[in-house]
Coordinates of C-alpha atoms and ligand atoms in Angstrom, one line a residue:
Chain A
M1 CA -24.4 19.8 -37.0
R2 CA -23.8 17.1 -39.6
M3 CA -25.7 14.2 -41.5
L4 CA -25.1 10.7 -40.0
E5 CA -25.0 8.0 -42.6
V6 CA -24.9 4.1 -41.8
R7 CA -23.9 2.5 -44.9
N8 CA -24.0 -1.3 -45.5
I9 CA -23.0 -2.2 -42.0
S10 CA -22.6 -6.0 -41.1
K11 CA -21.3 -7.4 -38.1
H12 CA -20.3 -11.2 -37.4
Y13 CA -19.5 -12.4 -34.1
G14 CA -17.1 -15.3 -33.9
H15 CA -16.1 -17.9 -36.6
G16 CA -17.2 -20.9 -38.4
R17 CA -20.0 -22.8 -36.9
T18 CA -20.5 -20.6 -33.8
A19 CA -20.5 -17.3 -36.2
V20 CA -23.3 -15.2 -35.5
R21 CA -24.8 -12.4 -38.1
A22 CA -25.7 -9.8 -35.8
L23 CA -26.2 -7.3 -38.4
D24 CA -26.5 -7.8 -42.0
D25 CA -26.2 -4.8 -44.7
V26 CA -27.9 -2.3 -42.5
S27 CA -28.2 1.3 -44.1
F28 CA -29.9 4.6 -43.2
S29 CA -29.1 8.1 -43.0
L30 CA -30.3 10.8 -40.7
E31 CA -30.6 14.6 -41.0
P32 CA -29.7 17.0 -38.0
G33 CA -32.4 17.1 -35.7
Q34 CA -34.1 13.7 -36.6
L35 CA -34.9 10.9 -34.1
L36 CA -34.6 7.6 -35.3
A37 CA -36.4 4.6 -33.6
V38 CA -34.9 1.3 -34.0
L39 CA -37.4 -1.7 -33.3
G40 CA -36.7 -5.4 -33.3
P41 CA -37.2 -8.6 -31.0
S42 CA -34.6 -9.5 -28.6
G43 CA -31.3 -10.7 -30.3
S44 CA -32.1 -8.8 -33.4
G45 CA -28.9 -6.6 -33.4
K46 CA -30.0 -3.2 -31.9
T47 CA -27.4 -2.9 -29.3
T48 CA -24.7 -4.2 -31.7
L49 CA -25.8 -1.3 -34.0
L50 CA -25.5 1.3 -31.3
S51 CA -22.4 0.1 -30.3
I52 CA -20.8 0.1 -33.8
I53 CA -21.9 3.9 -34.1
A54 CA -20.5 4.7 -30.9
G55 CA -17.0 3.2 -31.9
L56 CA -17.2 0.6 -29.2
L57 CA -17.3 -2.3 -32.0
H58 CA -15.8 -2.4 -35.2
P59 CA -18.1 -3.3 -38.0
T60 CA -17.2 -6.5 -40.1
E61 CA -18.2 -4.7 -43.4
G62 CA -19.6 -1.3 -44.1
E63 CA -19.0 2.5 -42.8
I64 CA -20.4 5.1 -40.8
V65 CA -20.2 8.6 -42.2
L66 CA -20.6 11.8 -40.3
G67 CA -20.9 14.9 -42.4
G68 CA -19.1 12.9 -45.3
R69 CA -16.3 11.6 -43.3
P70 CA -16.0 8.0 -42.2
I71 CA -15.7 7.6 -38.4
H72 CA -15.6 3.9 -38.0
L73 CA -11.9 3.0 -38.4
R74 CA -10.7 4.4 -35.1
S75 CA -8.4 3.0 -32.4
P76 CA -9.9 2.5 -29.1
R77 CA -8.1 5.6 -27.9
E78 CA -9.4 7.6 -30.8
A79 CA -12.8 6.4 -30.3
A80 CA -12.8 7.4 -26.9
A81 CA -11.9 10.8 -27.8
F82 CA -14.5 10.9 -30.4
R83 CA -17.2 9.8 -28.0
R84 CA -16.2 12.5 -25.3
R85 CA -16.3 15.2 -28.2
Y86 CA -19.2 14.2 -30.2
V87 CA -21.4 11.5 -28.8
G88 CA -24.1 11.1 -25.9
L89 CA -24.7 7.8 -24.6
V90 CA -27.8 6.8 -22.6
F91 CA -27.8 3.1 -21.6
Q92 CA -30.4 0.7 -20.7
E93 CA -29.3 0.8 -17.0
H94 CA -28.7 4.5 -16.0
H95 CA -25.1 3.8 -15.1
L96 CA -24.9 6.7 -12.8
L97 CA -22.0 6.6 -10.5
P98 CA -23.5 5.7 -7.1
Y99 CA -21.3 7.8 -5.0
L100 CA -21.6 11.2 -7.1
T101 CA -24.7 13.5 -6.8
A102 CA -26.8 14.1 -9.7
R103 CA -24.8 17.2 -10.6
E104 CA -21.4 15.7 -10.1
N105 CA -22.7 12.8 -12.5
L106 CA -23.2 15.4 -15.1
L107 CA -19.8 17.1 -14.2
L108 CA -18.1 13.7 -14.7
V109 CA -18.3 14.5 -18.6
P110 CA -16.2 17.5 -18.7
H111 CA -13.9 16.1 -15.9
L112 CA -13.1 13.1 -18.1
S113 CA -12.2 15.6 -21.0
G114 CA -9.9 17.5 -19.0
R115 CA -10.9 20.2 -16.7
I116 CA -14.4 21.4 -15.4
T117 CA -14.9 25.2 -16.2
G118 CA -17.5 27.7 -15.2
R119 CA -19.3 27.1 -18.4
D120 CA -19.8 23.6 -17.5
R121 CA -21.1 24.2 -14.2
T122 CA -23.6 26.6 -15.8
R123 CA -24.5 24.2 -18.2
A124 CA -25.0 21.2 -15.6
K125 CA -27.2 23.7 -13.7
S126 CA -29.6 24.6 -16.7
L127 CA -29.8 21.0 -17.9
L128 CA -30.9 19.8 -14.5
A129 CA -33.3 22.6 -14.3
E130 CA -34.7 21.8 -18.1
F131 CA -35.1 18.2 -16.7
G132 CA -37.0 19.2 -13.7
L133 CA -34.1 17.9 -11.4
E134 CA -33.1 21.5 -9.7
E135 CA -34.3 20.0 -6.3
R136 CA -32.4 16.7 -6.8
A137 CA -29.0 18.2 -7.9
G138 CA -27.3 17.4 -4.6
H139 CA -28.9 13.7 -4.2
R140 CA -27.1 10.6 -4.9
P141 CA -28.7 7.9 -7.6
A142 CA -29.7 5.8 -4.5
M143 CA -31.9 8.7 -3.3
L144 CA -33.6 9.2 -6.9
S145 CA -36.7 7.5 -8.3
G146 CA -36.1 5.4 -11.6
G147 CA -37.5 8.2 -13.6
E148 CA -35.4 10.7 -11.9
R149 CA -32.1 8.7 -12.5
Q150 CA -33.0 8.1 -16.2
R151 CA -33.6 11.8 -16.6
V152 CA -30.1 12.4 -14.9
A153 CA -28.7 9.8 -17.3
V154 CA -30.0 11.7 -20.4
A155 CA -29.0 15.2 -19.1
R156 CA -25.3 13.7 -18.7
A157 CA -25.4 12.5 -22.3
L158 CA -26.1 16.2 -23.2
M159 CA -23.4 17.6 -21.1
N160 CA -20.9 17.6 -24.0
E161 CA -23.3 19.0 -26.5
P162 CA -23.0 15.9 -28.6
E163 CA -24.0 15.7 -32.2
I164 CA -25.0 12.2 -32.1
M165 CA -27.4 10.8 -29.4
L166 CA -27.4 7.0 -28.9
V167 CA -30.0 5.9 -26.5
D168 CA -30.7 2.1 -25.7
E169 CA -34.0 1.5 -24.3
P170 CA -34.1 4.6 -21.9
T171 CA -37.6 3.9 -20.8
A172 CA -37.5 -0.1 -20.4
N173 CA -37.4 0.3 -16.6
L174 CA -40.0 3.0 -16.4
D175 CA -43.9 3.2 -16.4
T176 CA -45.6 4.7 -19.4
Q177 CA -46.0 7.9 -18.1
H178 CA -42.4 8.5 -16.8
G179 CA -41.4 6.8 -20.0
N180 CA -43.2 9.5 -22.1
Q181 CA -41.7 12.3 -19.9
V182 CA -38.3 11.0 -20.6
L183 CA -38.8 10.8 -24.2
E184 CA -40.6 14.0 -24.7
L185 CA -37.6 15.9 -22.8
L186 CA -35.4 14.0 -25.4
R187 CA -37.1 14.9 -28.2
A188 CA -37.1 18.5 -27.5
Q189 CA -33.5 18.4 -27.0
I190 CA -32.8 16.9 -30.3
H191 CA -35.0 19.2 -32.2
A192 CA -33.6 22.4 -30.4
R193 CA -30.0 21.4 -30.8
A194 CA -30.2 19.7 -34.4
M195 CA -28.5 16.6 -33.1
T196 CA -29.2 13.2 -34.8
C197 CA -30.3 10.4 -32.4
V198 CA -30.5 6.6 -32.8
M199 CA -33.1 5.3 -30.1
V200 CA -33.5 1.5 -29.5
T201 CA -36.9 0.7 -28.1
H202 CA -39.2 -2.3 -27.8
D203 CA -42.3 0.0 -27.6
T204 CA -44.0 0.7 -31.0
R205 CA -46.0 3.7 -29.4
M206 CA -42.7 5.3 -28.4
A207 CA -41.4 4.7 -32.1
E208 CA -44.4 6.4 -33.3
Q209 CA -43.3 9.6 -31.8
A210 CA -40.0 9.4 -33.5
D211 CA -39.1 10.9 -37.0
A212 CA -38.3 7.8 -38.4
S213 CA -38.2 4.2 -37.6
L214 CA -36.4 1.2 -38.5
R215 CA -37.3 -2.5 -37.7
L216 CA -34.5 -5.0 -37.2
I217 CA -35.1 -8.9 -37.5
D218 CA -32.1 -11.1 -37.2
G219 CA -29.8 -8.4 -38.0
R220 CA -31.8 -7.1 -41.2
T221 CA -33.8 -4.3 -41.8
A222 CA -37.4 -5.3 -42.1
P223 CA -40.1 -3.0 -43.6
T224 CA -41.9 -0.9 -41.1
G225 CA -45.2 1.0 -41.0
A226 CA -43.9 4.2 -40.2
Chain B
M1 CA -12.2 13.6 -8.0
L2 CA -13.7 10.1 -8.6
A3 CA -11.3 8.6 -6.3
L4 CA -11.6 10.7 -3.5
K5 CA -15.6 11.1 -4.0
E6 CA -15.7 7.0 -3.9
L7 CA -13.6 6.9 -0.8
L8 CA -15.8 9.3 0.9
G9 CA -18.9 7.9 -0.4
S10 CA -18.1 4.3 1.3
K11 CA -16.3 5.7 4.6
L12 CA -17.2 2.4 6.6
K13 CA -15.6 0.1 3.9
F14 CA -12.8 1.9 3.6
S15 CA -11.8 3.0 7.0
L16 CA -12.1 -0.9 7.8
I17 CA -9.8 -1.9 5.3
A18 CA -7.5 1.1 6.4
L19 CA -7.6 -0.1 10.0
I20 CA -6.8 -3.8 8.9
I21 CA -3.9 -2.5 6.8
G22 CA -3.0 -0.3 9.7
L23 CA -2.8 -3.4 11.8
V24 CA -0.5 -5.2 9.5
V25 CA 1.7 -2.0 9.5
S26 CA 1.9 -1.7 13.1
L27 CA 2.9 -5.5 13.1
T28 CA 6.0 -4.7 10.7
M29 CA 6.8 -1.5 12.8
L30 CA 6.9 -3.4 16.0
M31 CA 8.8 -6.3 14.5
S32 CA 11.1 -3.9 13.1
A33 CA 11.8 -2.0 16.5
M34 CA 11.8 -5.2 18.3
S35 CA 14.5 -6.6 16.1
E36 CA 16.5 -3.6 16.6
G37 CA 15.8 -3.9 20.5
L38 CA 16.8 -7.3 20.4
V39 CA 20.1 -6.7 18.8
T40 CA 21.1 -3.8 21.2
G41 CA 19.4 -5.8 24.2
M42 CA 21.4 -8.8 23.2
T43 CA 24.6 -7.4 22.5
G44 CA 24.7 -3.7 22.9
A45 CA 27.5 -3.7 25.5
K46 CA 29.6 -5.9 23.0
G47 CA 29.0 -4.1 19.9
T48 CA 29.5 -0.7 21.2
L49 CA 32.9 -1.4 22.6
A50 CA 35.3 1.4 21.7
A51 CA 38.0 -0.2 19.5
D52 CA 39.0 -1.1 16.0
A53 CA 39.4 -4.8 16.7
L54 CA 38.5 -7.2 19.5
V55 CA 40.7 -10.1 20.5
F56 CA 39.3 -13.5 21.9
Q57 CA 41.1 -16.5 23.1
G58 CA 41.4 -19.0 20.2
D59 CA 38.7 -21.8 19.7
T60 CA 36.0 -19.9 21.6
Q61 CA 33.9 -18.9 18.6
L62 CA 33.9 -15.3 19.7
A63 CA 32.4 -16.4 22.8
L64 CA 32.9 -13.3 25.6
E65 CA 31.8 -16.1 28.2
R66 CA 34.5 -18.5 27.5
S67 CA 37.5 -16.2 26.3
L68 CA 40.1 -15.7 28.6
L69 CA 43.5 -14.0 27.9
T70 CA 46.3 -14.1 30.4
T71 CA 48.8 -11.6 31.3
A72 CA 51.4 -12.9 28.7
D73 CA 48.4 -13.0 26.1
M74 CA 47.9 -9.5 26.5
E75 CA 51.6 -8.7 26.1
T76 CA 51.6 -10.7 22.9
I77 CA 48.7 -8.5 21.5
R78 CA 50.3 -5.4 22.7
R79 CA 53.6 -6.2 20.9
T80 CA 51.8 -7.3 17.8
P81 CA 52.9 -5.1 14.7
G82 CA 50.2 -2.4 13.9
V83 CA 48.5 -2.5 17.2
R84 CA 48.5 1.2 18.7
E85 CA 46.6 0.7 21.9
V86 CA 45.2 -2.3 24.0
Y87 CA 43.0 -2.3 26.9
G88 CA 41.4 -5.5 28.6
V89 CA 37.7 -6.1 28.8
G90 CA 36.6 -8.5 31.4
H91 CA 33.3 -10.3 31.6
A92 CA 31.5 -12.0 34.4
M93 CA 28.0 -13.1 35.2
I94 CA 26.5 -12.0 38.4
S95 CA 23.3 -12.1 40.1
V96 CA 21.9 -8.7 41.8
E97 CA 19.5 -8.4 44.8
A98 CA 17.1 -5.5 44.8
G99 CA 14.2 -5.1 46.9
G100 CA 14.2 -8.8 47.8
E101 CA 14.3 -10.0 44.3
V102 CA 17.2 -11.3 42.4
F103 CA 18.3 -10.5 38.7
D104 CA 20.9 -11.5 36.7
A105 CA 23.3 -8.9 35.3
R106 CA 26.8 -9.1 33.5
V107 CA 29.9 -7.4 34.7
F108 CA 31.9 -5.9 32.1
G109 CA 35.7 -4.8 33.5
L110 CA 37.2 -2.0 31.5
G111 CA 40.8 -1.4 31.6
G112 CA 40.4 2.2 31.1
R113 CA 38.4 4.2 28.5
F114 CA 35.6 4.6 30.6
D115 CA 34.5 7.8 28.6
Q116 CA 33.1 5.5 26.0
L117 CA 30.2 5.0 28.1
P118 CA 27.3 7.8 27.6
I119 CA 26.2 9.0 31.1
V120 CA 22.6 9.7 31.6
A121 CA 22.8 10.0 35.4
G122 CA 25.2 10.4 38.2
S123 CA 29.0 11.4 38.1
S124 CA 30.9 10.7 34.8
G125 CA 34.2 9.8 36.4
P126 CA 35.5 6.2 36.2
P127 CA 34.5 4.0 38.8
G128 CA 36.8 3.1 41.6
P129 CA 37.2 -0.2 43.4
G130 CA 33.7 -1.7 44.4
E131 CA 31.9 0.8 42.2
A132 CA 30.0 0.4 39.1
I133 CA 28.4 2.4 36.0
V134 CA 25.3 0.4 35.1
D135 CA 23.1 0.3 32.3
V136 CA 19.9 2.4 32.9
T137 CA 17.5 -0.4 32.3
A138 CA 18.6 -1.6 35.8
E139 CA 16.2 1.3 37.0
A140 CA 13.5 -0.8 36.2
E141 CA 14.7 -3.4 38.6
G142 CA 14.5 -0.8 41.5
L143 CA 17.9 0.4 41.5
A144 CA 19.2 4.2 41.7
V145 CA 22.3 5.9 41.5
G146 CA 24.0 6.0 44.9
D147 CA 22.7 2.5 45.7
T148 CA 25.2 -0.1 47.1
V149 CA 23.7 -3.5 45.7
P150 CA 24.4 -6.8 47.3
L151 CA 25.5 -9.5 44.7
T152 CA 24.2 -12.9 45.5
P153 CA 25.4 -15.8 46.3
I154 CA 29.1 -14.4 46.3
D155 CA 29.0 -12.1 49.1
R156 CA 30.2 -8.9 47.4
E157 CA 28.5 -5.5 46.7
L158 CA 28.7 -2.9 44.2
K159 CA 27.9 0.8 44.7
I160 CA 26.2 2.5 41.7
I161 CA 27.7 5.8 40.8
A162 CA 26.2 6.4 37.5
F163 CA 23.7 5.1 34.7
T164 CA 24.7 4.6 31.0
E165 CA 22.3 3.6 28.3
G166 CA 22.5 1.1 25.3
R167 CA 24.8 -1.2 27.3
R168 CA 23.0 -4.5 27.7
Y169 CA 24.1 -7.9 27.0
V170 CA 21.9 -11.0 26.8
M171 CA 18.9 -8.7 27.6
T172 CA 20.4 -7.9 31.1
P173 CA 21.9 -4.6 32.3
A174 CA 25.9 -4.4 32.0
F175 CA 27.7 -3.3 35.2
Y176 CA 31.0 -1.5 34.4
V177 CA 33.8 -1.8 36.7
D178 CA 37.6 -1.6 37.1
M179 CA 39.7 -4.6 36.1
V180 CA 40.6 -5.4 39.7
T181 CA 36.8 -5.4 40.7
W182 CA 36.1 -7.7 37.8
A183 CA 39.0 -10.2 38.5
D184 CA 37.4 -10.6 42.0
L185 CA 34.1 -10.7 40.8
Y186 CA 35.3 -13.3 38.0
V187 CA 36.8 -15.6 40.4
A188 CA 34.1 -15.4 43.0
S189 CA 31.4 -16.2 40.8
A190 CA 33.2 -18.8 38.9
L191 CA 33.9 -20.6 42.6
R192 CA 30.4 -19.4 43.5
G193 CA 31.9 -17.7 46.6
E194 CA 33.3 -20.9 48.1
V195 CA 36.9 -21.6 48.7
A196 CA 37.6 -24.5 46.6
E197 CA 39.5 -27.2 48.5
D198 CA 41.8 -28.4 45.5
S199 CA 41.9 -25.0 43.3
G200 CA 45.3 -24.2 44.8
G201 CA 44.5 -21.1 46.8
S202 CA 41.9 -18.6 48.0
P203 CA 39.7 -16.6 45.7
A204 CA 42.1 -13.6 46.6
T205 CA 45.1 -15.8 45.4
Q206 CA 43.0 -16.8 42.2
S207 CA 42.0 -13.4 41.3
A208 CA 45.7 -12.1 41.8
S209 CA 46.6 -14.5 39.0
L210 CA 44.2 -12.9 36.6
E211 CA 46.0 -9.5 37.2
G212 CA 47.1 -8.0 33.9
G213 CA 44.7 -10.5 32.1
A214 CA 41.2 -9.9 30.5
S215 CA 38.3 -11.8 29.0
I216 CA 39.2 -10.3 25.7
A217 CA 41.5 -7.4 24.3
A218 CA 40.2 -4.3 22.7
V219 CA 42.5 -3.2 20.2
D220 CA 43.1 0.1 18.4
L221 CA 45.2 -0.3 15.3
T222 CA 47.7 2.2 13.6
A223 CA 46.6 3.9 10.6
G224 CA 47.0 1.5 7.6
T225 CA 46.6 -1.6 9.4
T226 CA 43.5 -3.5 9.0
V227 CA 41.6 -6.0 11.2
D228 CA 42.4 -8.7 8.6
D229 CA 46.1 -7.7 9.1
L230 CA 45.8 -8.4 12.9
A231 CA 44.1 -11.5 12.3
A232 CA 46.8 -12.7 10.0
E233 CA 49.3 -12.0 12.9
L234 CA 47.4 -13.5 15.9
E235 CA 45.3 -16.5 14.5
P236 CA 45.0 -19.3 15.3
A237 CA 46.1 -19.0 18.7
F238 CA 43.7 -16.0 19.0
E239 CA 40.4 -14.8 17.4
V240 CA 40.2 -11.5 16.1
T241 CA 37.3 -9.6 14.7
T242 CA 35.3 -6.1 14.8
P243 CA 33.1 -5.1 17.8
A244 CA 30.0 -5.0 15.0
E245 CA 30.8 -8.7 13.9
A246 CA 31.3 -9.8 17.5
A247 CA 28.1 -8.5 18.3
E248 CA 26.4 -10.5 15.6
A249 CA 28.1 -13.7 16.7
G250 CA 27.0 -16.2 19.5
N251 CA 23.9 -16.4 21.6
G252 CA 21.8 -17.5 18.8
M253 CA 21.8 -13.9 17.6
P254 CA 22.0 -14.7 13.8
V255 CA 18.8 -17.1 14.0
M256 CA 17.1 -14.6 16.1
V257 CA 17.5 -11.7 13.9
L258 CA 16.5 -14.0 10.8
A259 CA 13.4 -15.1 12.5
V260 CA 12.2 -11.3 13.3
N261 CA 13.0 -10.1 10.0
A262 CA 11.4 -13.2 8.3
I263 CA 8.2 -12.2 10.5
Q264 CA 8.6 -8.6 9.2
V265 CA 8.8 -9.8 5.6
V266 CA 5.9 -12.1 5.8
S267 CA 3.5 -9.5 7.5
L268 CA 4.6 -7.0 4.6
L269 CA 3.7 -9.6 2.0
I270 CA 0.2 -10.3 4.0
G271 CA -0.4 -6.5 3.9
A272 CA 0.3 -6.2 0.1
L273 CA -1.9 -9.2 -0.4
V274 CA -4.8 -7.6 1.5
I275 CA -4.5 -4.4 -0.3
G276 CA -4.2 -6.3 -3.6
V277 CA -7.0 -8.6 -3.0
F278 CA -9.4 -5.9 -1.5
F279 CA -8.8 -3.5 -4.6
Y280 CA -9.1 -6.3 -6.9
I281 CA -12.4 -7.7 -5.6
M282 CA -13.5 -3.9 -5.8
T283 CA -12.7 -3.5 -9.4
L284 CA -14.6 -6.9 -10.0
N285 CA -17.6 -5.6 -8.2
K286 CA -17.8 -2.3 -10.3
T287 CA -17.2 -4.0 -13.9
G288 CA -20.5 -2.3 -14.9
Q289 CA -19.3 1.0 -13.7
I290 CA -16.0 0.9 -15.1
A291 CA -17.4 -0.3 -18.4
A292 CA -19.7 2.9 -18.6
V293 CA -17.1 5.3 -17.5
K294 CA -15.0 3.8 -20.3
A295 CA -17.9 3.9 -22.7
L296 CA -18.1 7.9 -21.8
G297 CA -14.7 8.3 -22.8
A298 CA -12.4 7.6 -19.8
S299 CA -9.0 6.2 -20.7
D300 CA -7.4 3.1 -18.7
G301 CA -4.7 5.5 -17.7
Y302 CA -7.2 7.8 -16.0
L303 CA -8.9 4.8 -14.3
Y304 CA -5.6 3.4 -13.1
R305 CA -4.4 6.6 -11.6
Q306 CA -7.8 6.8 -9.8
L307 CA -7.0 3.5 -8.4
L308 CA -3.5 4.5 -7.2
L309 CA -4.7 7.8 -5.7
Q310 CA -7.1 5.5 -3.5
I311 CA -4.3 3.3 -2.4
I312 CA -2.1 5.9 -1.6
V313 CA -4.6 7.6 0.4
L314 CA -5.6 4.3 2.3
V315 CA -2.1 3.2 2.7
S316 CA -1.2 6.6 4.2
A317 CA -4.1 6.3 6.5
A318 CA -3.0 2.8 7.5
A319 CA 0.5 3.9 7.9
F320 CA -0.7 6.6 10.3
I321 CA -2.9 4.1 12.2
G322 CA 0.1 1.6 12.2
I323 CA 2.8 4.0 13.5
A324 CA 0.4 5.3 16.4
L325 CA -0.4 1.7 17.3
A326 CA 3.3 0.8 17.3
L327 CA 4.3 3.6 19.3
G328 CA 1.3 3.2 21.6
S329 CA 2.3 -0.2 22.4
G330 CA 5.9 0.4 22.5
S331 CA 5.5 3.0 25.0
S332 CA 3.5 0.6 27.3
M333 CA 6.2 -1.9 27.1
P334 CA 8.5 -2.0 30.1
P335 CA 12.0 -0.4 29.3
T336 CA 13.7 -4.0 29.7
M337 CA 11.6 -5.4 26.7
A338 CA 13.3 -5.1 23.3
F339 CA 11.8 -2.2 21.8
D340 CA 13.9 0.3 19.9
P341 CA 12.3 2.2 17.2
Q342 CA 14.6 3.5 14.6
V343 CA 13.3 6.3 12.2
G344 CA 15.4 5.1 9.5
R345 CA 14.2 1.4 9.6
W346 CA 10.5 2.5 10.0
L347 CA 11.0 4.8 6.8
I348 CA 12.5 1.5 5.0
S349 CA 9.4 -0.5 6.0
L350 CA 6.8 2.2 5.1
A351 CA 8.5 2.4 1.6
A352 CA 8.1 -1.5 1.4
V353 CA 4.4 -1.2 2.5
Y354 CA 3.7 1.5 -0.4
L355 CA 5.8 -0.6 -2.8
M356 CA 3.8 -3.8 -1.9
A357 CA 0.4 -1.9 -2.6
L358 CA 1.6 -0.6 -5.9
V359 CA 2.3 -4.4 -6.7
G360 CA -0.9 -5.4 -5.4
S361 CA -2.8 -2.8 -7.4
L362 CA -1.4 -4.5 -10.6
F363 CA -3.9 -7.3 -10.2
S364 CA -6.7 -4.5 -10.6
L365 CA -4.8 -2.8 -13.2
R366 CA -5.2 -6.1 -15.3
S367 CA -8.9 -6.2 -14.6
I368 CA -9.3 -2.7 -15.7
L369 CA -7.6 -3.4 -18.9
S370 CA -9.7 -6.3 -19.6
I371 CA -13.0 -4.5 -19.2
D372 CA -14.9 -3.9 -22.7
P373 CA -16.7 -0.7 -22.5
A374 CA -19.1 -2.0 -25.1
T375 CA -20.4 -4.2 -22.4
A376 CA -21.6 -1.0 -20.8
L377 CA -24.5 -0.8 -23.5
D378 CA -25.7 -4.3 -23.0
R379 CA -25.2 -5.8 -19.5
A380 CA -27.8 -4.7 -17.0
E381 CA -26.1 -4.3 -13.7
H382 CA -28.1 -5.4 -10.5
Ligands
ATP1 N1 -20.0 -10.3 -27.9 C1 -20.7 -11.2 -28.6 N2 -20.4 -12.4 -29.0 C2 -21.2 -13.2 -29.9 N3 -22.3 -12.9 -30.1 C3 -22.8 -11.6 -29.6 C4 -22.2 -10.7 -28.9 N4 -23.0 -9.8 -28.8 C5 -24.1 -10.0 -29.1 N5 -24.2 -11.3 -29.7 C6 -25.2 -11.8 -30.5 O1 -25.6 -10.9 -31.6 C7 -27.0 -10.7 -31.7 C8 -27.4 -9.5 -31.6 O2 -27.2 -8.9 -30.5 P1 -27.6 -7.5 -29.7 O3 -27.2 -7.4 -28.3 O4 -27.2 -6.7 -30.7 O5 -29.2 -7.8 -29.6 P2 -30.4 -6.9 -29.2 O6 -31.1 -6.6 -30.3 O7 -29.9 -5.5 -28.7 O8 -31.2 -7.5 -28.2 P3 -31.9 -7.1 -26.8 O9 -33.3 -6.5 -27.4 O10 -32.2 -8.5 -26.2 O11 -31.0 -6.1 -26.2 C9 -27.5 -11.9 -30.7 O12 -27.7 -13.1 -31.2 C10 -26.4 -11.9 -29.5 O13 -26.4 -13.2 -29.1
MG2 MG1 -29.8 -4.8 -26.6

């Protein structure tokens, strides 16, 4: 697994008077196995940062480097292929497909990469087991609790054995107890598999459990306690 | 996988839309069968006449009802260069009594060539005087082979010796008789059974004057002679055309066929619109989902293929429903109704339905392309 570096990233939306500086010269680097919490008020640029690392947005300036290689100058098609192979995404909303069962939502990931193999099925099964979802494998999202859904979403993000996990407020819709449960599982996976993880959160107590944290204010890095 | 899982996940929604499209498909199927039935019902007896060309009296606009050729006319046609064989075809309107009811029918006198009539019941020999081979739709009026039916009000009768099929004219069954019987019925029905005081003779002498004449002449040409060649020789004293073209002329046929075809085209367009709008709205409703799947790495091509797969499954289900409905309602129609399903035309209609569905899917493609996967991270979907 490789080191993830974010170097002097800036992102401007729009031009002239309506221009927004969503990110302004943001830098950090993460060793394999490290979880970075990104804190900051609403509109401070947290989601923009995740989107740029995922290749969903182009930075106006700066570069994203994985294991010494820049990864940010990709066409949408290349970026999609990169995400399928190296990135695990957990959205603020779970974004599970409502007509698929928990197990099928996990298998969607290898399906999008081509073909579902026996190995993928085994992996889906063991992930669901690790996340305490064996009994729920055949249930559709509508039949799951909020915490269960978010656990399925995290399990789905791990299906492709990503190098980079990008997580946007995974616990925003959960109570503290279930939020901690999801975070605990996520942290264990990141350490065990030596991934790098950037997690956006509003919750300072969550941030305390991370290996490092970063506070954004108006798109700039601000000093933090951690 | 996604497409079919989604279909199975919302069976009610997709079944309803398949049913609606199925109804539209059945409408186009019915229209196609009815326009076919309309053509055979209106002009079957005229269009199927065994001949290379039909010759009408001049200035009759190919109207069988108005054309009358004398013995001398028939001779002129027979002696025209390029003409190999000629037989007269007589036409007359009659009213037939059956079981206390009266229905209209048409008499077709044939000067030979009775072997052109496909026999579905009864004897295949040519009818003798006072005998007729009748289109089988007369069965629905209560007639049977062997019946002798009175014609009204002209005090004649005809004995049915056989049934043929596909031989109707202006939605009434054709009664095929020999030329002597035709001449008698023609004069009798023209004079409504009365001896006209000032007509210069009895019906018998009148019909005798028709001997050797006919309503039109059916002509076979020698090899190398075209219908146009014959027309060049005979016009303007006569009108010359092919049986197929004659079938399309007169009785408001062109307008009718146009109207039925227009209904078919419009219903196809409605079907396309229904499919297009349905999937478009579905796609708009799923913007968040689609953005998320794109963010996971799905390509636009993949998403469009899933959409097409759904459309094909849905349209196939609709086609099945539509054909079943069309056949069901077709078989419950009386045989005298114009309903004549043609596999070829149905296949064309089906192909058109699929094509229209494809066109409809392009709306959705546009919105799929315009969905930005970056919105999946941000936009909460409720
Ligand atoms: N597509 C866009 N066009 C213009 N401005 C945008 C766009 N997306 C985001 N912004 C602006 O960029 C800034 C940063 O947005 P971003 O979504 O990254 O904030 P955030 O920290 O994730 O906020 P929240 O905590 O509310 O999710 C905001 O001022 C936002 O209005
Ligand atoms: Mg955000």
